XYZ file of C-alpha atoms in Angstrom:
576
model
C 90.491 -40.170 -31.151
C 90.251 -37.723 -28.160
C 92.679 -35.399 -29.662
C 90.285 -35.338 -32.726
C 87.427 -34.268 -30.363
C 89.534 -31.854 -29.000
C 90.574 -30.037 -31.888
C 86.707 -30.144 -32.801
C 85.561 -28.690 -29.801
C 88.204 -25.945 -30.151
C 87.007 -25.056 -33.499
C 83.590 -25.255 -32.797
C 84.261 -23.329 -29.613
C 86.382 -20.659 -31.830
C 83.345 -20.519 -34.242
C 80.589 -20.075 -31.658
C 82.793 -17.291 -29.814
C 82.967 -15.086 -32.573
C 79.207 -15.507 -33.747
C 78.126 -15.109 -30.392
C 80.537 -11.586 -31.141
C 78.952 -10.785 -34.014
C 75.475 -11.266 -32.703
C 76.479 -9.094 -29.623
C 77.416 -5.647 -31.553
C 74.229 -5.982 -33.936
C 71.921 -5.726 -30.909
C 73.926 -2.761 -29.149
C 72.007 0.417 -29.704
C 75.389 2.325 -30.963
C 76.142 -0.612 -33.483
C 77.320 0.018 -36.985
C 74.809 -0.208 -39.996
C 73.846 -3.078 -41.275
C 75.471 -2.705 -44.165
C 78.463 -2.936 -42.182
C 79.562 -6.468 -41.003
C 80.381 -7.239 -37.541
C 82.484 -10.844 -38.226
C 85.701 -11.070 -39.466
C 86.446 -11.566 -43.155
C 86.749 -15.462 -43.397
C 90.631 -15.391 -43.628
C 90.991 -13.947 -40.626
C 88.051 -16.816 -38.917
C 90.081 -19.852 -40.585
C 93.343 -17.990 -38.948
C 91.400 -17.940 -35.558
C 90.734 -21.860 -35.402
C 93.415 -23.549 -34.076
C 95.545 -26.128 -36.304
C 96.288 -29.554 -34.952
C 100.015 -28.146 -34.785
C 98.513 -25.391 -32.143
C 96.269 -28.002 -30.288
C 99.223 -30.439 -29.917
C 101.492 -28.009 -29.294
C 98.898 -27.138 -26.179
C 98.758 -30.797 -24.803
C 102.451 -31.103 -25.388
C 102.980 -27.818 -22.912
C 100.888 -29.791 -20.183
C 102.460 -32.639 -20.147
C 99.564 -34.628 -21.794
C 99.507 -37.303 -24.397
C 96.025 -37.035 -27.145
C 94.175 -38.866 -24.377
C 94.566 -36.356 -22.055
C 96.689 -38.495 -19.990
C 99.894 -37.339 -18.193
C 103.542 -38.402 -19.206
C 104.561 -38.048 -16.190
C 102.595 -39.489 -13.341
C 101.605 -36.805 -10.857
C 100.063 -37.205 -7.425
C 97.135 -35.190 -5.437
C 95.289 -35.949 -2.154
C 91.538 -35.703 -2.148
C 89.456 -35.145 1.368
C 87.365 -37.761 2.032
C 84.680 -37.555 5.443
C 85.024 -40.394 8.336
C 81.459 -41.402 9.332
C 82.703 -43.597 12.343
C 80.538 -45.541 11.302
C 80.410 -48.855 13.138
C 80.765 -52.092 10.573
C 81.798 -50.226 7.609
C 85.520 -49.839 5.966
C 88.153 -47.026 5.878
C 87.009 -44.261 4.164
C 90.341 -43.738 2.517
C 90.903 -47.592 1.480
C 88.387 -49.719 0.273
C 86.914 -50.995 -2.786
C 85.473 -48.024 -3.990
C 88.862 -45.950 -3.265
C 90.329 -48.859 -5.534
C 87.873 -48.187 -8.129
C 88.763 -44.186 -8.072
C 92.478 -44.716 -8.202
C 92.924 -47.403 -10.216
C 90.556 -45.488 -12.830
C 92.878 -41.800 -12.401
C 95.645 -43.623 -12.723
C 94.690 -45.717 -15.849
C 92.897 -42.459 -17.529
C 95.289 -39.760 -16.756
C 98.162 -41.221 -14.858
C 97.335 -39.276 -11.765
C 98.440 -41.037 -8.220
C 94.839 -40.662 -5.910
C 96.012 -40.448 -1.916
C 92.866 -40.171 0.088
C 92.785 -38.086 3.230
C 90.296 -38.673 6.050
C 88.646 -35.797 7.985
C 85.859 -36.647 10.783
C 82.566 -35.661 9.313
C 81.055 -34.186 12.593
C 83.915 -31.688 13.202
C 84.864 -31.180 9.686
C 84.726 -27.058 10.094
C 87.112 -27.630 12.857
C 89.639 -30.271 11.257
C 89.229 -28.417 8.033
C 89.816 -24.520 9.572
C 92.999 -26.107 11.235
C 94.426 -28.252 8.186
C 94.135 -24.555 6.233
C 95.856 -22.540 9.344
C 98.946 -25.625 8.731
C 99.054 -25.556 5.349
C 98.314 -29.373 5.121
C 94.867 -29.295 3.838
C 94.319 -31.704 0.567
C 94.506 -30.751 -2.772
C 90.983 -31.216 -3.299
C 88.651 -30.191 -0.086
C 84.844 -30.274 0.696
C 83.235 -27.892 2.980
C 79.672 -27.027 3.507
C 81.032 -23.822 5.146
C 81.468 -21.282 1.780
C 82.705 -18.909 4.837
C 85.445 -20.608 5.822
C 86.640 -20.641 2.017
C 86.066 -17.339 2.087
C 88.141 -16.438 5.100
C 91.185 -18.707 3.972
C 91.083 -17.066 0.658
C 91.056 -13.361 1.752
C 94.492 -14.688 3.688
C 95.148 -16.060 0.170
C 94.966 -19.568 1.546
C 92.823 -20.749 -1.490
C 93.258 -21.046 -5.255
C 91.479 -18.765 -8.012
C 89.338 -21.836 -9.930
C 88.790 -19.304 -12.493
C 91.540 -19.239 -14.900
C 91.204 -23.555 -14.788
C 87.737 -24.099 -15.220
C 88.054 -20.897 -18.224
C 91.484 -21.951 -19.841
C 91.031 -25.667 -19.507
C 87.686 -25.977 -20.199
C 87.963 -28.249 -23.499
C 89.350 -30.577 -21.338
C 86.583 -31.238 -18.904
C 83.711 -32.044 -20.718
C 82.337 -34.595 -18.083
C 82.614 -31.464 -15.256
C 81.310 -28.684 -17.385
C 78.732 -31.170 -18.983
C 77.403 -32.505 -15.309
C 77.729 -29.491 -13.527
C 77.232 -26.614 -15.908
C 77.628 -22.830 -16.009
C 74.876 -22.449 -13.024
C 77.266 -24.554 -10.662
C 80.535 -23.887 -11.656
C 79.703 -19.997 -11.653
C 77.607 -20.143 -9.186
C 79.950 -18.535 -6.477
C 81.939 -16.317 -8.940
C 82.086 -12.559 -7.791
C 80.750 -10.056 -9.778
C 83.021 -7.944 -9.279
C 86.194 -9.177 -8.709
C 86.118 -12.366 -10.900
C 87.347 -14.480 -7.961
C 85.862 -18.615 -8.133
C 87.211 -19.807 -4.423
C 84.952 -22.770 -4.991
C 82.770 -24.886 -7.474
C 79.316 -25.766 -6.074
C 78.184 -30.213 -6.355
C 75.365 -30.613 -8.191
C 72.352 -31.315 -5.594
C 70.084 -34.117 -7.529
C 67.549 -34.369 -5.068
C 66.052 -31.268 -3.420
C 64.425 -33.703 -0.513
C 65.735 -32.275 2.943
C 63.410 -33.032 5.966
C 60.479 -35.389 6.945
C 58.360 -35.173 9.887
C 58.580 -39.128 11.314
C 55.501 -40.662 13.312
C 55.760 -44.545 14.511
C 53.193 -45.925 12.164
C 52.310 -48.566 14.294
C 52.005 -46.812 17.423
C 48.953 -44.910 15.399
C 47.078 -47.628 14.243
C 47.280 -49.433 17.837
C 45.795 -46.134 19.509
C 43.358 -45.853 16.088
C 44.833 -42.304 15.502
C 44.761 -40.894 12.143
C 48.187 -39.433 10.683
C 47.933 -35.346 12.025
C 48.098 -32.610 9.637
C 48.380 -29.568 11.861
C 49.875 -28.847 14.786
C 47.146 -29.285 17.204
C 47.036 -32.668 15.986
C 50.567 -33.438 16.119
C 50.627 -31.990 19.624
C 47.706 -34.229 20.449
C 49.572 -37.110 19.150
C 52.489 -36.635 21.247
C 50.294 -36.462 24.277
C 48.111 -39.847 23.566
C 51.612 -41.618 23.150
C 52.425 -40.458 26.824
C 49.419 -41.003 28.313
C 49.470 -44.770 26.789
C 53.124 -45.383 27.244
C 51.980 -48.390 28.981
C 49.886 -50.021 25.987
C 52.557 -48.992 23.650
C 55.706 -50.074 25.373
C 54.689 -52.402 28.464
C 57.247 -52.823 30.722
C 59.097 -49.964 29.244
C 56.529 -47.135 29.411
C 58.735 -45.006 31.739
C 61.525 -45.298 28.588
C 58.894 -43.765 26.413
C 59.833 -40.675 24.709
C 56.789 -38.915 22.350
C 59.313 -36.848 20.108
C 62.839 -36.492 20.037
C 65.654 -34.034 18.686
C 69.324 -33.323 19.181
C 71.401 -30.696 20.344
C 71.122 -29.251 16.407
C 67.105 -28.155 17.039
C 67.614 -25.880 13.965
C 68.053 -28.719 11.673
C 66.304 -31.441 13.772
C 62.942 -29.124 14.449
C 62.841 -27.292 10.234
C 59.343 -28.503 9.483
C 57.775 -27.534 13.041
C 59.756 -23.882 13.118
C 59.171 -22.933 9.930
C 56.056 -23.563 9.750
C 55.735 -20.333 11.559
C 57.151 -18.200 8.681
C 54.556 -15.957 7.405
C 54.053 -17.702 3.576
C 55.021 -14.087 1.886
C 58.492 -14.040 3.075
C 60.418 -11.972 0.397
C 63.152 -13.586 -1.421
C 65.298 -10.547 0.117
C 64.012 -11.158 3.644
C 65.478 -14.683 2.634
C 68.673 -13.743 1.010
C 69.600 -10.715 3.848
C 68.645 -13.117 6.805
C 69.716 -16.575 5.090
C 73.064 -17.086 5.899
C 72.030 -19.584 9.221
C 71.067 -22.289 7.207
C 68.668 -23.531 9.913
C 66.183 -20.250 9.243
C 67.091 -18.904 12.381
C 66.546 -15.174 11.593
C 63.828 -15.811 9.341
C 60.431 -13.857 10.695
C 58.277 -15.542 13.694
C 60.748 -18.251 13.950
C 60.780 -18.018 17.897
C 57.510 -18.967 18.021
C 58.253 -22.244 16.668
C 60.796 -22.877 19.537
C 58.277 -21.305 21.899
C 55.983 -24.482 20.806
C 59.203 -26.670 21.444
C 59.915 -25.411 24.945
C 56.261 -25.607 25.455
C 56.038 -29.780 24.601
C 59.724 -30.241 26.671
C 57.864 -28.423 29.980
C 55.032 -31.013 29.450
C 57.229 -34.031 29.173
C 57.091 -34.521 25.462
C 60.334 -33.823 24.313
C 63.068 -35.980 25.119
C 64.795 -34.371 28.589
C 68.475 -35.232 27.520
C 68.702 -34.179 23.603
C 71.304 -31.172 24.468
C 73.581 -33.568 26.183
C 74.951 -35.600 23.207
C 76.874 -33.802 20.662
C 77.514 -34.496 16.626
C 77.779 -37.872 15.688
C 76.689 -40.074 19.141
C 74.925 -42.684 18.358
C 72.599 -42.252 21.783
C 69.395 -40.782 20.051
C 69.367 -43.388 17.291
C 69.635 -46.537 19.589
C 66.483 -45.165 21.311
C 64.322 -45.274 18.137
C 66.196 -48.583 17.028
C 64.758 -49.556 20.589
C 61.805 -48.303 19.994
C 60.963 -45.681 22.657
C 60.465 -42.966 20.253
C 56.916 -42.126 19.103
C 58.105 -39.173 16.364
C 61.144 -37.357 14.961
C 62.095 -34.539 12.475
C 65.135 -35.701 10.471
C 66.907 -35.836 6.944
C 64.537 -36.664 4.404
C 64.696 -41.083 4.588
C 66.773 -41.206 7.740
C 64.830 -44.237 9.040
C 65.122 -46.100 5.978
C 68.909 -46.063 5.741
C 71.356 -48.169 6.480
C 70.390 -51.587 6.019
C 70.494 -54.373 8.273
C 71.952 -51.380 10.415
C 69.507 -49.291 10.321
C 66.545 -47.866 11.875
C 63.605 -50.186 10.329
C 65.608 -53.179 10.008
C 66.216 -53.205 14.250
C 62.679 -52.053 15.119
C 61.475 -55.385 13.062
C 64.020 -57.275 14.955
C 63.332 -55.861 18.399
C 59.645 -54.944 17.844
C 57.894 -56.620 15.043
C 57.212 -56.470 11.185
C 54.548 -53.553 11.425
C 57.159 -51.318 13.376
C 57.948 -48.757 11.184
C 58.436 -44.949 10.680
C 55.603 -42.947 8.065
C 56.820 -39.068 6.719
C 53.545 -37.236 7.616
C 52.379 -33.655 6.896
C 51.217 -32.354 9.975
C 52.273 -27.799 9.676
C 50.629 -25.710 7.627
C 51.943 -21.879 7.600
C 50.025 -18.383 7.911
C 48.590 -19.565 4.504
C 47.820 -23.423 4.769
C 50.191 -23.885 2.760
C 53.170 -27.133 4.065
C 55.766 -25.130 2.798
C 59.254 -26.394 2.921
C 62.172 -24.197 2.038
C 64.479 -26.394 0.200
C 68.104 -25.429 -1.043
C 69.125 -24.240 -4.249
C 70.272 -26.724 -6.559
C 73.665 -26.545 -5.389
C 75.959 -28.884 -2.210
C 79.368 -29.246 -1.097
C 81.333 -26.713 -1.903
C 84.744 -28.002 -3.458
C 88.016 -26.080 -3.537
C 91.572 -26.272 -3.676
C 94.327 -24.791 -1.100
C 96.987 -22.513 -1.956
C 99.285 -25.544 -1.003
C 97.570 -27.213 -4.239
C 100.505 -27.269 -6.673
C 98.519 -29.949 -9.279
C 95.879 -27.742 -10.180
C 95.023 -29.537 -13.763
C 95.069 -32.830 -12.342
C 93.106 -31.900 -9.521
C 90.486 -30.854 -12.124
C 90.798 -34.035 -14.043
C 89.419 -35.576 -10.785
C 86.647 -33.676 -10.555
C 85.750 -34.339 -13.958
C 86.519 -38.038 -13.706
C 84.519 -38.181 -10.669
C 81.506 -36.673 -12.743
C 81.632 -38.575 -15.550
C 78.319 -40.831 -15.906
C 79.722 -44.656 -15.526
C 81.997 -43.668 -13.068
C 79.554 -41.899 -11.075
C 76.356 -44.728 -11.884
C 79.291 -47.105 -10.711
C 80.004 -45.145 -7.365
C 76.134 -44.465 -6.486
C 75.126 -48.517 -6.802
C 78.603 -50.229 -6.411
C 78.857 -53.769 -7.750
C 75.897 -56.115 -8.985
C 75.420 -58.650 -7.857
C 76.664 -57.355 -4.086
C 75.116 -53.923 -3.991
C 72.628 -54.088 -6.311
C 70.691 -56.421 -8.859
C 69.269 -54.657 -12.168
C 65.506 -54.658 -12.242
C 63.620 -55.810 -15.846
C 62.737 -52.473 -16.246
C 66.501 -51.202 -15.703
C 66.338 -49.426 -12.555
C 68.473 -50.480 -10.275
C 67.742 -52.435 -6.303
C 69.792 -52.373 -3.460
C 71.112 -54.914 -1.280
C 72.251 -55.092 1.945
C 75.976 -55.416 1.905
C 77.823 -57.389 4.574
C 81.537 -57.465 3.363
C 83.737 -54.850 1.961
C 81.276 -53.739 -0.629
C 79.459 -51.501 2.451
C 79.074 -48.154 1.902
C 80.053 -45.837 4.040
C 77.148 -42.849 3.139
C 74.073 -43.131 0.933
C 74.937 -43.693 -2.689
C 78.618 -43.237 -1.469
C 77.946 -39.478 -1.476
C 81.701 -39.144 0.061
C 82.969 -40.027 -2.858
C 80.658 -38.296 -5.491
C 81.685 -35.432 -4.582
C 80.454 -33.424 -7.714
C 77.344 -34.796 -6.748
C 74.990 -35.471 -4.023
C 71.666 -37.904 -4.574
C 71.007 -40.982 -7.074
C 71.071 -39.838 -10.714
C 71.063 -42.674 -13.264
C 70.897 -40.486 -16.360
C 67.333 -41.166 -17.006
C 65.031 -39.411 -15.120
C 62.554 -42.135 -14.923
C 65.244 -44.642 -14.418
C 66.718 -42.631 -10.985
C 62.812 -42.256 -9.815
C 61.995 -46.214 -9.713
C 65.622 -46.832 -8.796
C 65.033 -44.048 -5.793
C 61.931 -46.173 -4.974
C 64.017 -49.445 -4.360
C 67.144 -48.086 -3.339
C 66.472 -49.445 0.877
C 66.805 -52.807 1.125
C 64.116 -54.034 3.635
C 61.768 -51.128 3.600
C 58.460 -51.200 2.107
C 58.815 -48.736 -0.775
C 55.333 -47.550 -0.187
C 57.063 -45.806 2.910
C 60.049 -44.089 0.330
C 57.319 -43.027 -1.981
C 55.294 -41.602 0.717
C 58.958 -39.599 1.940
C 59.566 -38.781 -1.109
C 56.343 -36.719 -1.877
C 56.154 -35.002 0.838
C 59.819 -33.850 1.597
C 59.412 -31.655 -1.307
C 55.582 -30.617 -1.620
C 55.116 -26.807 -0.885
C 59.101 -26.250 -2.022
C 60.278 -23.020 -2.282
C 63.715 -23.509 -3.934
C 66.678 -21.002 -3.153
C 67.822 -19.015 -5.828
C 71.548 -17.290 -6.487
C 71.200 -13.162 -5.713
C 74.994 -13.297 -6.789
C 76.216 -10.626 -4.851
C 79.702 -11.940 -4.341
C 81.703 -11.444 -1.090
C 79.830 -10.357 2.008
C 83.444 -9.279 4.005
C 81.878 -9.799 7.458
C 80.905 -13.367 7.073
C 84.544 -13.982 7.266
C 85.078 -16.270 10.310
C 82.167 -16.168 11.705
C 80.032 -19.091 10.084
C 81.201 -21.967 12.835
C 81.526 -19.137 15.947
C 77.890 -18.056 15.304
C 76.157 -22.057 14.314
C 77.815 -23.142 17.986
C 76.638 -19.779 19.319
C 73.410 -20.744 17.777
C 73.158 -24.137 18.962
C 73.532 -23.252 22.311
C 71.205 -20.757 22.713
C 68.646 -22.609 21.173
C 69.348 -25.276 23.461
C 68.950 -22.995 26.603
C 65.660 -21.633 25.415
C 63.909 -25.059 25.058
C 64.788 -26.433 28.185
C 64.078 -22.926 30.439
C 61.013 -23.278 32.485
C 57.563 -21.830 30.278
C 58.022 -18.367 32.441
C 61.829 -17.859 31.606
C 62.128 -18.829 28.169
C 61.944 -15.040 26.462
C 64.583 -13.621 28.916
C 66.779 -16.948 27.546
C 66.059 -16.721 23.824
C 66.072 -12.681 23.547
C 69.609 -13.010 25.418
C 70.800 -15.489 23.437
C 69.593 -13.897 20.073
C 70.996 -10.898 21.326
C 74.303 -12.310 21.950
C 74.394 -13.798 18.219
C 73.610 -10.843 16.861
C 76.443 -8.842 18.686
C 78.769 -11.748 17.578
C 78.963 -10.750 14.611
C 75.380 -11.791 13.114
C 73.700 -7.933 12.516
C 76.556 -6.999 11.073
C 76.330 -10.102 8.021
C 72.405 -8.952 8.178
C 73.577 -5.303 7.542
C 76.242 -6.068 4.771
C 73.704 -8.383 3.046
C 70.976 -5.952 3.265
C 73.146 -3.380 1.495
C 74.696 -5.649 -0.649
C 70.779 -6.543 -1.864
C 69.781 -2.741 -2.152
C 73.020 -1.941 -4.470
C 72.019 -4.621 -6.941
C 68.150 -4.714 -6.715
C 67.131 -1.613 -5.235
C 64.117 -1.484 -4.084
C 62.487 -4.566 -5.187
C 61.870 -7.385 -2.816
C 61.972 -10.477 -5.090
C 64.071 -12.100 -7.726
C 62.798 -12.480 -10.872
């Protein structure tokens, strides 16, 4: 049965080739008359279509049966992140590992070996599995750069020629991801494809977090600008001892982490004048926390401002990636307001966020996304990414390139991914009349280890149930003791005022090579520095600090870029 779609496909794909041939000389300019046909006389497009003999012939040289299954069993590994997290399972053996290799194996007779890499130093572990030549056969990175370095050392495969020659057989891959993904990081000029890009469902990023309660029992409204939210901050010190009691001197009005470009978005952007041009964006967008977008200081400015006046909490630079100090606080309940991923307090369950303040605090103790930083124009804008994630490639070392793409095409086909995303019913989830799907709280070895097992969907990142309106409700009841009045509020504003990236394609920027974990600590540290220097000292540390990150290697990615823009755009500013 497959092998008759596959033939089909082939023809149809043969047929549609040389149309789309024909139709491409009748529109050139220098093009023949019309009296003079552009397709082939129809013994030479019968002769073109391949014969069952040719198509067998094909699946015979790869070692496949008609179902696309392999005669001989073959073996990959596959990169999988460690959360640490406390109470879940082994990311590389559970039940939903079980799922994914008991369904390669069955489908294509490909052996699935799981490899674990720690999710908080993953550019690390990653750069140093590529320098040994022991990286998996199929790796995630959010760093393009570092594919990019490895592969000018020609540490990383070509994708093109597989996702081109073998594209018949991945219907699920092509079909889920598309041209726009699978192209997206093609060069122009070259032809290279180091890496394919997931498919990003969800464009929600960041929230701005405010303890709910802790407004209604000082009868403050929700702010919507900064003066507000700045007020805020300073009623919840100056009643620490109505809100917390005994604790008051535990009281911290907002919090962030050593990561202030991520954990601070909605606050310094909001400083970005609103007519940013999309190549102000693309030349200065490679720090993926804005940081060399226009006025952006001025945001931290306001940060080091609140620390000076005891708003901020004092220790945030002291923990680094994946401590668990900052969330205990807010599980506590010491922490009056946040800036975080998009539902962070909603995650997680019975060990989450909202399910210990009820425990520890009360019912009503819960987290509300508010709204409160206009830009320039009034406008709560909120860059969001393109429609693209995890970046997924193979090594050099990768000798099982076609069943390495079978995976990814397995891992994006619809059941298998609806199956991943909600796990089993009954113990993950229960099906709602109206289809959608409800989570509950697993306790045994049905936890998952990220949201909607992410880890493992690696093709894609967010809930997608096929049917838009389906994924929506299902979105809406996806956290299992949260008030969905509090996801639909999230879930509004994450995205309202989006500006979505878009793709300049202008392939390979040569000095981003190296440099994309050397300049984010470089980054982080400076950042840092200049919120926690005294009100008086904290140009001299931010200029330095800037200054040092641009030496680094950062004006030198701004100059490439800018040049690379100018060669394909000229002089216009924006992409149309």
């Amino acid at each position: 049965m497959r092998l008759t779609r596959f033939l089909t496909i082939l023809a149809l794909g043969s047929v549609f080739a040389l149309a789309f041939a024909g139709c491409t000389k009748s529109n050139n300019k220098d093009s023949a008359s019309p009296s003079s046909s552009s397709a082939p006389p129809a013994s030479e497009q019968s002769s073109a279509s391949p014969s069952a003999d040719e198509a067998a012939a094909k699946l015979e040289k790869l070692g496949l049966d008609s179902n696309f299954k392999f005669k001989e069993t073959r073996k990959i590994t596959v990169e999988i992140y460690d959360r640490g997290n406390t109470g879940g399972s082994k990311p590389e053996d559970n039940v939903y590992t079980k799922y994914i290799k008991d369904g390669m194996l069955r489908d294509h007779n490909v052996e699935v070996t799981f490899v674990p890499v720690p999710r908080w130093t993953e550019g690390e572990v990653l750069n140093n599995l590529l320098a040994a030549g022991q990286a998996p056969d199929i790796s995630v990175t959010y760093s393009y750069p570092t594919i990019q370095t490895y592969a000018n050392m020609g540490g990383i495969t070509d994708l093109a020629p597989f996702v081109d020659e073998y594209k018949d057989l991945l219907p699920n891959l092509w079909g889920y991801l598309t041209d726009s993904n699978i192209n997206w990081d093609r060069d122009p000029s070259t032809g290279k494809l180091w890496a394919l890009e997931a498919r990003l469902n969800v464009l929600n990023r960041i929230n701005t977090f405010v303890r709910e309660d802790w407004l209604k029992k000082l009868d403050l409204q929700a702010p919507t600008s900064l003066q507000e939210f700045e007020s805020m901050l300073k009623a919840f010190k100056d009643n620490a001892s109505t809100l917390l009691g005994k604790d008051a001197d535990k009281i911290i009005p907002f919090s962030t982490s050593f990561d202030v470009g991520w954990r601070t978005d909605h606050l310094t952007t909001s400083f970005v004048p609103d007519n940013i041009t999309d190549k102000d964006i693309y030349v200065n967008g490679f720090d993926d926390r804005k940081l060399l977008y226009p006025n952006y200081k001025e945001g931290i400015r306001t940060l080091n401002k609140w620390y000076n006046e005891g708003l901020v909490w004092k220790d945030f630079p002291l923990y680094p990636a994946g401590d668990k100090t900052e969330d205990n606080l807010i599980k506590t309940g010491f922490v009056g307001a946040f800036i975080h991923n998009w539902d962070y307090p909603y995650r997680d369950g019975e060990d989450g966020i909202t399910a210990n303040l009820h425990k520890l605090v009360g019912p009503d103790a819960n987290y509300i996304a508010v709204e409160p930083f206009p830009n320039d124009a009034g406008v709560y804008r909120k860059f969001l990414s393109a429609p693209v994630d995890r970046k997924l490639f193979f090594p050099s070392t990768n000798k099982e390139p076609l069943a390495s793409m079978f995976y990814l095409d397995w891992i994006s086909k619809l059941e298998n991914r609806v199956y991943l995303q909600f796990g089993e019913e009954g113990k993950t989830h229960e099906k709602m009349p109206d289809g959608s799907f409800k989570t509950i709280a697993a306790t045994d070895e049905y936890i998952m280890n990220s949201p909607a097992n992410i880890d493992y969907t690696i093709t894609s990142n967010g809930i997608d149930t096929g049917n838009p309106d389906l994924t929506a409700k299902s979105l809406a009841n996806g956290y299992a003791g949260v008030d969905a009045r509090l996801i639909e509020i999230a879930n509004k504003i994450t995205t309202n005022g989006g500006r979505v990236g878009q793709n300049a394609k202008a392939g390979e920027i040569k000095s981003e090579e190296g440099q994309g974990e050397a300049l984010s600590k470089k980054r982080d540290a400076f950042l840092d520095q200049a919120v926690v220097a005294s009100v008086d000292k904290f140009d001299a540390a931010y200029d330095a600090g800037m200054k040092d990150y641009l030496n680094s290697g950062g004006q030198a990615i701004i100059d490439e870029r800018k040049a690379a823009w100018e060669k394909l755009y000229g002089s216009e500013t924006m992409l149309k």
